[in-house]
Short mmCIF file of C-alpha atoms and ligand atoms in Angstrom, two decimals:
data_model
loop_
_atom_site.label_atom_id
_atom_site.label_comp_id
_atom_site.label_asym_id
_atom_site.label_seq_id
_atom_site.Cartn_x
_atom_site.Cartn_y
_atom_site.Cartn_z
CA MET A 1 81.00 163.57 112.44
CA VAL A 2 83.54 165.84 110.79
CA ILE A 3 83.83 169.42 111.87
CA VAL A 4 85.17 171.45 108.96
CA MET A 5 86.86 174.67 110.07
CA GLN A 6 86.84 177.78 107.93
CA ALA A 7 90.07 178.41 106.01
CA GLY A 8 92.51 180.48 108.03
CA THR A 9 90.83 179.92 111.40
CA PRO A 10 93.28 180.78 114.20
CA GLN A 11 94.61 177.88 116.25
CA GLU A 12 92.89 178.98 119.47
CA ARG A 13 89.50 178.67 117.75
CA VAL A 14 90.40 175.16 116.60
CA GLU A 15 91.44 174.31 120.15
CA ALA A 16 88.17 175.62 121.54
CA VAL A 17 86.28 173.28 119.23
CA ILE A 18 88.53 170.36 120.20
CA ALA A 19 87.87 171.09 123.87
CA ARG A 20 84.12 171.21 123.27
CA VAL A 21 84.23 167.89 121.42
CA GLN A 22 85.94 166.38 124.46
CA GLU A 23 83.41 167.90 126.85
CA LEU A 24 80.67 166.21 124.85
CA GLY A 25 82.39 162.87 125.42
CA TYR A 26 83.89 162.41 121.95
CA HIS A 27 87.45 161.78 120.82
CA PRO A 28 88.73 164.59 118.61
CA HIS A 29 91.07 163.69 115.73
CA PRO A 30 92.24 166.89 114.03
CA ILE A 31 93.89 166.94 110.63
CA TYR A 32 95.78 170.12 109.88
CA GLY A 33 95.65 170.31 106.09
CA THR A 34 97.42 172.84 103.91
CA GLU A 35 94.19 174.71 103.27
CA ARG A 36 92.06 174.02 106.27
CA THR A 37 91.64 172.00 109.39
CA VAL A 38 89.06 169.29 109.87
CA ILE A 39 88.31 167.57 113.16
CA ALA A 40 86.73 164.13 113.31
CA ALA A 41 84.68 163.59 116.45
CA VAL A 42 84.38 159.87 117.04
CA GLY A 43 82.37 158.12 119.69
CA ASP A 44 78.84 157.08 120.40
CA GLU A 45 76.74 157.72 117.30
CA ARG A 46 73.70 158.56 119.42
CA GLY A 47 74.93 162.03 120.37
CA LYS A 48 75.11 163.31 116.81
CA ALA A 49 72.60 166.11 117.40
CA GLN A 50 74.83 167.65 120.06
CA LEU A 51 77.78 167.66 117.70
CA GLN A 52 75.70 169.29 115.00
CA MET A 53 75.30 172.28 117.33
CA LEU A 54 79.02 172.96 117.08
CA GLU A 55 78.14 174.66 113.80
CA SER A 56 77.33 177.72 115.88
CA MET A 57 80.90 178.01 117.20
CA VAL A 58 83.12 180.72 115.75
CA GLY A 59 85.35 179.41 112.95
CA VAL A 60 83.25 176.33 112.20
CA GLU A 61 82.16 176.12 108.57
CA LYS A 62 80.01 173.01 108.81
CA VAL A 63 79.51 169.76 110.68
CA VAL A 64 78.89 166.76 108.44
CA PRO A 65 78.37 163.10 109.21
CA ILE A 66 80.92 160.52 108.08
CA LEU A 67 78.88 157.85 106.35
CA GLN A 68 81.64 155.27 105.99
CA PRO A 69 81.66 152.86 108.96
CA TYR A 70 85.44 153.24 109.28
CA LYS A 71 85.45 156.85 110.32
CA LEU A 72 89.18 157.60 110.53
CA SER A 73 90.51 155.01 108.05
CA GLY A 74 88.10 156.11 105.36
CA SER A 75 88.63 158.46 102.45
CA GLU A 76 85.60 160.52 103.42
CA PHE A 77 87.38 161.93 106.46
CA LYS A 78 90.84 162.19 104.89
CA ARG A 79 91.25 162.51 101.15
CA GLU A 80 94.98 162.87 100.83
CA LYS A 81 96.95 159.63 101.01
CA THR A 82 98.65 158.81 104.28
CA LYS A 83 102.39 158.41 104.22
CA VAL A 84 103.70 156.19 106.99
CA LEU A 85 107.25 157.13 107.96
CA VAL A 86 109.66 154.41 109.01
CA GLY A 87 113.10 155.94 109.57
CA ASP A 88 113.93 157.61 106.27
CA LEU A 89 111.40 155.54 104.34
CA GLU A 90 108.12 157.00 103.20
CA ILE A 91 105.53 154.27 102.81
CA GLY A 92 102.67 155.29 100.56
CA GLY A 93 104.77 157.87 98.73
CA ASP A 94 106.17 157.58 95.20
CA GLU A 95 108.46 154.67 95.95
CA VAL A 96 107.12 151.12 95.83
CA ILE A 97 108.60 149.61 98.99
CA ILE A 98 109.83 146.02 98.90
CA ILE A 99 109.92 143.93 102.06
CA ALA A 100 111.71 140.61 101.69
CA GLY A 101 113.06 137.79 103.82
CA PRO A 102 112.26 134.32 105.01
CA CYS A 103 108.94 133.25 106.47
CA SER A 104 110.68 132.37 109.75
CA VAL A 105 113.96 133.34 111.32
CA GLU A 106 115.69 129.95 111.52
CA SER A 107 119.32 130.75 112.28
CA ARG A 108 121.82 133.57 112.32
CA SER A 109 123.56 132.40 109.14
CA GLN A 110 120.26 131.96 107.24
CA MET A 111 119.06 135.42 108.24
CA LEU A 112 122.31 137.25 107.53
CA GLU A 113 122.69 135.56 104.16
CA VAL A 114 119.15 136.49 103.09
CA ALA A 115 119.40 140.00 104.50
CA HIS A 116 122.55 140.80 102.49
CA ALA A 117 121.08 139.23 99.33
CA VAL A 118 117.75 141.05 99.44
CA LYS A 119 119.43 144.34 100.28
CA GLU A 120 121.73 143.91 97.30
CA ALA A 121 118.73 143.19 95.06
CA GLY A 122 116.86 146.32 96.18
CA ALA A 123 114.67 145.44 99.17
CA ARG A 124 114.17 148.24 101.69
CA MET A 125 112.91 146.16 104.58
CA LEU A 126 113.61 142.75 106.00
CA ARG A 127 110.95 140.32 107.11
CA GLY A 128 111.24 137.22 109.28
CA GLY A 129 108.95 135.71 111.86
CA ALA A 130 110.26 134.96 115.35
CA PHE A 131 106.81 134.06 116.70
CA LYS A 132 105.02 131.96 114.09
CA PRO A 133 101.29 131.32 113.82
CA ARG A 134 101.20 127.68 112.67
CA THR A 135 98.16 125.60 111.89
CA SER A 136 99.64 122.63 113.74
CA PRO A 137 101.11 122.89 117.25
CA TYR A 138 103.74 120.37 116.13
CA SER A 139 105.11 122.64 113.39
CA PHE A 140 108.08 124.96 114.01
CA GLN A 141 106.84 127.80 116.20
CA GLY A 142 109.73 130.23 115.73
CA LEU A 143 112.84 131.07 117.75
CA GLY A 144 111.13 133.68 119.95
CA GLU A 145 113.42 136.30 121.46
CA ALA A 146 116.52 134.61 120.03
CA GLY A 147 114.96 135.20 116.60
CA LEU A 148 114.35 138.86 117.40
CA GLU A 149 118.01 139.24 118.36
CA ILE A 150 119.06 137.75 115.03
CA LEU A 151 116.76 140.19 113.22
CA ALA A 152 118.32 143.08 115.11
CA GLU A 153 121.77 141.89 114.10
CA ALA A 154 120.71 141.64 110.44
CA ARG A 155 119.27 145.14 110.67
CA GLU A 156 122.55 146.41 112.08
CA ALA A 157 124.58 144.64 109.39
CA THR A 158 122.52 145.82 106.41
CA GLY A 159 120.66 148.97 107.43
CA LEU A 160 117.38 147.33 106.37
CA TYR A 161 114.37 148.12 108.54
CA VAL A 162 112.74 145.12 110.15
CA VAL A 163 109.18 143.81 110.02
CA THR A 164 108.16 140.98 112.34
CA GLU A 165 104.92 139.52 113.61
CA LEU A 166 103.38 140.09 117.02
CA LEU A 167 101.43 136.97 117.92
CA ASP A 168 100.37 137.78 121.46
CA SER A 169 99.71 141.20 122.98
CA HIS A 170 101.80 140.22 126.04
CA GLU A 171 104.86 140.27 123.81
CA LEU A 172 104.25 143.80 122.54
CA GLU A 173 107.04 145.40 124.56
CA LEU A 174 109.53 142.71 123.67
CA VAL A 175 108.75 142.74 119.93
CA SER A 176 108.65 146.57 119.83
CA LYS A 177 112.17 146.69 121.19
CA TYR A 178 113.54 144.89 118.13
CA THR A 179 111.35 145.84 115.21
CA ASP A 180 110.55 148.90 113.10
CA VAL A 181 107.17 147.67 111.88
CA ILE A 182 104.91 145.28 113.75
CA GLN A 183 103.07 142.76 111.62
CA VAL A 184 99.60 141.65 112.61
CA GLY A 185 99.05 138.40 110.77
CA ALA A 186 95.95 137.28 108.93
CA ARG A 187 94.90 135.07 111.84
CA ASN A 188 95.00 138.00 114.23
CA MET A 189 93.35 140.64 112.06
CA GLN A 190 90.37 140.65 114.40
CA ASN A 191 92.28 140.11 117.64
CA PHE A 192 90.86 143.23 119.23
CA GLY A 193 93.14 142.88 122.25
CA ILE A 194 96.20 143.21 120.01
CA LEU A 195 94.65 146.01 117.97
CA THR A 196 93.78 148.13 120.99
CA ARG A 197 97.27 147.65 122.44
CA LEU A 198 98.83 148.76 119.15
CA ALA A 199 96.51 151.77 119.12
CA LYS A 200 98.35 153.07 122.18
CA THR A 201 101.78 152.88 120.56
CA ARG A 202 103.08 154.95 117.68
CA LYS A 203 104.83 152.02 115.98
CA ALA A 204 104.03 151.39 112.35
CA VAL A 205 101.74 148.39 111.94
CA LEU A 206 101.45 146.09 108.90
CA LEU A 207 97.91 144.80 109.19
CA LYS A 208 97.25 141.74 107.04
CA ARG A 209 93.80 140.91 105.78
CA GLY A 210 92.25 137.86 107.40
CA MET A 211 91.89 134.95 105.03
CA MET A 212 88.13 135.02 105.54
CA SER A 213 87.64 138.72 106.08
CA LYS A 214 85.87 141.27 103.98
CA ILE A 215 87.61 144.50 102.99
CA GLU A 216 85.21 146.36 105.25
CA GLU A 217 86.29 144.21 108.19
CA LEU A 218 89.96 144.90 107.40
CA LEU A 219 89.26 148.63 107.42
CA LEU A 220 87.32 148.36 110.68
CA SER A 221 90.27 146.53 112.23
CA ALA A 222 92.53 149.36 111.07
CA GLU A 223 90.01 151.71 112.66
CA TYR A 224 90.73 150.22 116.10
CA ILE A 225 94.36 151.26 115.74
CA LEU A 226 93.63 154.73 114.36
CA ALA A 227 90.92 155.37 116.95
CA GLY A 228 93.59 155.17 119.67
CA GLY A 229 95.69 157.76 117.88
CA ASN A 230 98.13 155.52 116.01
CA TYR A 231 97.80 156.55 112.36
CA ASN A 232 100.81 154.53 111.23
CA VAL A 233 98.92 151.69 109.63
CA ILE A 234 99.81 149.85 106.41
CA LEU A 235 97.24 147.41 105.04
CA CYS A 236 98.15 144.18 103.27
CA GLU A 237 96.21 141.96 100.91
CA ARG A 238 97.57 138.43 101.39
CA GLY A 239 94.97 136.26 99.69
CA ILE A 240 91.62 134.95 100.81
CA ARG A 241 90.18 131.47 100.98
CA THR A 242 87.99 130.56 98.01
CA PHE A 243 86.89 127.29 96.39
CA GLU A 244 90.05 127.33 94.27
CA THR A 245 92.72 124.85 95.36
CA ALA A 246 95.27 125.30 92.55
CA THR A 247 96.77 128.05 94.69
CA ARG A 248 97.08 128.23 98.48
CA ASN A 249 94.88 131.34 98.65
CA THR A 250 93.29 133.58 96.05
CA LEU A 251 95.19 136.87 95.96
CA ASP A 252 92.34 139.36 95.77
CA LEU A 253 93.92 141.95 93.51
CA SER A 254 90.69 143.89 93.27
CA ALA A 255 91.03 144.63 96.98
CA ILE A 256 93.89 146.99 96.12
CA PRO A 257 91.92 149.54 94.05
CA VAL A 258 88.90 149.11 96.34
CA ILE A 259 90.97 149.94 99.43
CA LYS A 260 92.63 152.82 97.57
CA LYS A 261 89.19 154.25 96.90
CA GLN A 262 87.75 153.63 100.36
CA SER A 263 90.79 154.55 102.44
CA HIS A 264 93.82 156.84 102.60
CA LEU A 265 96.07 154.19 104.12
CA PRO A 266 98.91 152.56 102.13
CA VAL A 267 98.23 149.07 100.76
CA PHE A 268 100.76 146.27 100.23
CA ALA A 269 100.35 142.93 98.51
CA ASP A 270 101.78 139.59 99.61
CA PRO A 271 102.00 137.41 96.50
CA SER A 272 103.88 134.71 98.47
CA HIS A 273 101.02 133.82 100.81
CA GLY A 274 98.58 134.96 98.15
CA THR A 275 99.58 132.12 95.83
CA GLY A 276 101.54 129.69 98.02
CA ILE A 277 103.70 128.67 95.04
CA TRP A 278 107.00 130.33 94.17
CA GLU A 279 106.43 130.25 90.41
CA TYR A 280 103.40 132.49 90.66
CA VAL A 281 104.97 135.08 92.93
CA THR A 282 106.56 137.22 90.19
CA PRO A 283 103.50 137.42 87.91
CA MET A 284 101.31 138.38 90.85
CA ALA A 285 103.90 140.90 92.04
CA ARG A 286 103.72 142.57 88.63
CA ALA A 287 99.92 142.50 88.73
CA ALA A 288 99.78 143.94 92.26
CA ILE A 289 101.96 146.88 91.23
CA SER A 290 99.74 147.47 88.21
CA ALA A 291 96.71 147.43 90.52
CA GLY A 292 98.27 150.23 92.58
CA ALA A 293 100.04 148.48 95.47
CA ASP A 294 102.31 150.74 97.53
CA GLY A 295 104.63 147.86 98.30
CA LEU A 296 105.19 144.12 98.27
CA ILE A 297 106.13 141.63 100.94
CA ILE A 298 107.97 138.62 99.50
CA GLU A 299 109.32 135.46 101.11
CA VAL A 300 112.94 134.67 100.25
CA HIS A 301 114.97 131.73 101.58
CA PRO A 302 118.52 130.61 100.77
CA ASN A 303 117.37 127.01 100.54
CA PRO A 304 113.58 126.78 100.16
CA ALA A 305 113.62 122.97 100.05
CA GLU A 306 114.82 122.97 103.66
CA ALA A 307 112.83 125.92 104.97
CA LEU A 308 111.09 125.32 108.31
CA SER A 309 107.99 127.12 107.03
CA ASP A 310 106.56 128.18 103.67
CA GLY A 311 109.37 126.72 101.55
CA LEU A 312 107.03 126.09 98.61
CA GLN A 313 106.30 129.77 98.19
CA SER A 314 109.78 131.07 98.96
CA LEU A 315 112.07 132.45 96.27
CA LYS A 316 115.79 131.75 96.20
CA PRO A 317 117.80 134.98 96.42
CA GLU A 318 118.68 134.81 92.67
CA LYS A 319 115.00 134.47 91.79
CA PHE A 320 114.18 137.41 94.03
CA ALA A 321 116.79 139.54 92.24
CA LYS A 322 115.14 138.54 88.97
CA LEU A 323 111.72 139.48 90.34
CA ILE A 324 113.03 142.97 91.09
CA GLU A 325 114.28 143.32 87.51
CA GLU A 326 110.98 142.05 86.13
CA ILE A 327 108.78 144.41 88.12
CA LYS A 328 110.73 147.52 87.10
CA PRO A 329 108.76 148.26 83.88
CA PHE A 330 105.50 147.82 85.83
CA VAL A 331 106.68 150.20 88.54
CA ALA A 332 107.54 152.78 85.87
CA ALA A 333 104.20 152.27 84.10
CA ALA A 334 102.40 152.87 87.39
CA GLY A 335 104.24 156.21 87.65
CA ARG A 336 106.18 155.06 90.71
CA THR A 337 109.82 154.54 91.60
CA LEU A 338 111.67 151.60 93.11
C1 PEP B 1 103.69 135.43 107.33
O1 PEP B 1 103.84 136.60 106.91
O2 PEP B 1 104.61 134.60 107.35
C2 PEP B 1 102.34 135.02 107.71
C3 PEP B 1 102.15 134.09 108.63
O3 PEP B 1 101.38 135.67 107.02
P1 PEP B 1 99.78 135.59 107.14
O4 PEP B 1 99.44 136.09 108.49
O5 PEP B 1 99.31 136.48 106.02
O6 PEP B 1 99.41 134.14 106.94
MN1 MN B 2 104.97 132.67 105.75
#
């Protein structure tokens, strides 16, 4: 339910309503808008009638149900777009944010070389997996903490913010120490243990859509994080599994406008995993921006032929610089900046 306060209601009245929501066993999530305050009361749906009675409290304009299943992630509760702040970056604002870097952190020299190159080309954040979710247990699993240390060094050297994946909730503290944004990979989108742990932090989370997940399921996964009070969630369309085998996944571009309509959270696109083939990354990057993406995450490797993971879809630094040039007119046409 959403409790809509009358415009100009004094703070103590708002607090009285919040306290009452808590007494009734619900979690209050207030949004202090420029015009008025609304409070979402989330919890067991069965007690709705009790919440309805809050309409009799002073300062309450109305109490209305939220029909969307994702109560806090949905646009019904919050209409204005959420801007996730990472240092001085505003994600979901006017600027289209580019995250770039290798699939995996492989060595110090690889990471530093890529970091300098992508920074030069215009990336704002650096990616690189230190804990890798691999289909086969015999494939390269990542450098672990040594990889995180390399990422931290690359961050220091370039000023780029870092995004890296959390594979296991036991590593949350360790990964948090080194990264600015925590990635939850497609395979963990419904790992509710990880989601509820992230809900208790205030770290920004890049939540990737599961390869066999519906948009509604992605938004419900985001809901787990928001329900704990962490509103710093960025969603990412990274391709879904379809009958098509000409590409690794089918980048579901329509998910971008659908999510924009259904939610206030920023949405990124990952044309690297979305296609699996480097040649298709730039056209799909252009398309994602046209569809309204707030940012892109792109795999870049100094020597894709020798990459320990995802070489086929990785761009060489020169190709990445070209991608940036080629997306510029699309960014401008979308009324955004780069
Ligand atoms: C990755 O970003 O390298 C990755 C493993 O992505 P996804 O979880 O989307 O497969
Ligand atoms: Mn990858």
